[in-house]
Coordinates of C-alpha atoms in Angstrom, one line a residue:
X26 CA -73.0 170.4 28.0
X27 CA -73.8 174.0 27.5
X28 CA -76.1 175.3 24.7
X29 CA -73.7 176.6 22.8
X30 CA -71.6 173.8 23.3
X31 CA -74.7 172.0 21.8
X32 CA -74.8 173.6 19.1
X33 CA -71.2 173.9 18.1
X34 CA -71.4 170.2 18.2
X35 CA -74.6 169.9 16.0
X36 CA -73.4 172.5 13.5
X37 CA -69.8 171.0 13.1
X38 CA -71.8 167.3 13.0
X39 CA -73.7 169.1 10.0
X40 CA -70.7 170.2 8.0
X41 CA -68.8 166.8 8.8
X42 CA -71.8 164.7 7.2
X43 CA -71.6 166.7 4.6
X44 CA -68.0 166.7 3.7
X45 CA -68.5 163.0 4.0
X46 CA -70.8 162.5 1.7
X47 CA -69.5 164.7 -1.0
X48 CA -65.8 164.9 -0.5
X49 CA -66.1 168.1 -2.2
X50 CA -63.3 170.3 -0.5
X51 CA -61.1 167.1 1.0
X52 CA -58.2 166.9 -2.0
X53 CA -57.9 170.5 -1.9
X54 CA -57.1 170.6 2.3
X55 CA -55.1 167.5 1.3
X56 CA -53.3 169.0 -1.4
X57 CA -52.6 172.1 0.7
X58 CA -51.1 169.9 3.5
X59 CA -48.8 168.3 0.7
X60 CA -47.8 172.0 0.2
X61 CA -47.5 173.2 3.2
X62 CA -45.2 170.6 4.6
X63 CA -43.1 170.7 1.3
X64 CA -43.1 174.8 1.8
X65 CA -42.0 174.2 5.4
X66 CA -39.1 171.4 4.6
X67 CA -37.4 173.6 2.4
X68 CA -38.0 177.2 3.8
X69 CA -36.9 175.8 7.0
X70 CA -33.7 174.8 5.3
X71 CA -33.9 171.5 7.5
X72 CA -33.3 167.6 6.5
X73 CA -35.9 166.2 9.2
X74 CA -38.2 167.9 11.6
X75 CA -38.5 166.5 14.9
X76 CA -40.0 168.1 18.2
X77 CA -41.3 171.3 19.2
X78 CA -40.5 172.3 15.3
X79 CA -42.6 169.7 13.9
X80 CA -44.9 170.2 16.2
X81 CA -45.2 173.7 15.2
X82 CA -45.3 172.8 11.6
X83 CA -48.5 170.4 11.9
X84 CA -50.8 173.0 14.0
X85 CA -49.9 175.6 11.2
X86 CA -50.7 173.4 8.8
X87 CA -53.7 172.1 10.1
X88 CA -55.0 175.4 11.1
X89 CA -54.3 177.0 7.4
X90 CA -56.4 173.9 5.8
X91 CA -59.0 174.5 8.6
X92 CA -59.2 178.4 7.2
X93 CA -59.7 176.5 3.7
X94 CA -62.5 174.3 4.2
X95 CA -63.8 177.6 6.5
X96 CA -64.0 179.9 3.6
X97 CA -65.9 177.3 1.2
X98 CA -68.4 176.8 4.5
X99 CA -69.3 180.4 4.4
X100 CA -69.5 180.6 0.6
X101 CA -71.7 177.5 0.7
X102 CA -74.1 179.5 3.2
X103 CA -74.5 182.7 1.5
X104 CA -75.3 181.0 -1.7
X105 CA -77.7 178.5 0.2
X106 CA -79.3 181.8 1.9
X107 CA -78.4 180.9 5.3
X108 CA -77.7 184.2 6.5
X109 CA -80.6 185.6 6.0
X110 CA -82.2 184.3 9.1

């Protein structure tokens, strides 16, 4: 494994413990999926989602929760102080 490949692993390890032990940010991303796929069903105007479209559907959900639990990470940091190194 490369280095940074190291330490992608040990920082997302870090946050991951984290989340597990407080569950602080989980019913918001799982709320959001809720959303999301209720947003989707009906702006897609579409009874069932099946294939490439609910492929589609997942990542972008997945990836907008992902930019959720993102922004509370670098929220958590600044107040923590760890940007100042």
């Amino acid at each position: 494994m490369t280095p940074s490949r190291t330490a992608f692993a040990a920082i997302l390890g870090k946050y991951l413990r984290a989340e597990l032990r407080t569950l602080q940010s989980l019913p918001a991303m799982a709320l959001f999926a809720v959303t999301a796929f209720v947003i989707f069903r009906f702006g897609l105007n579409r009874t069932h989602l099946s294939g490439s479209l609910a492929a589609g559907v997942l990542w972008a959900t997945v990836l907008f929760a992902a930019v959720l639990r993102i922004s509370r990470v670098f929220v958590a940091e600044r107040e923590g102080g760890g940007f100042d190194a």
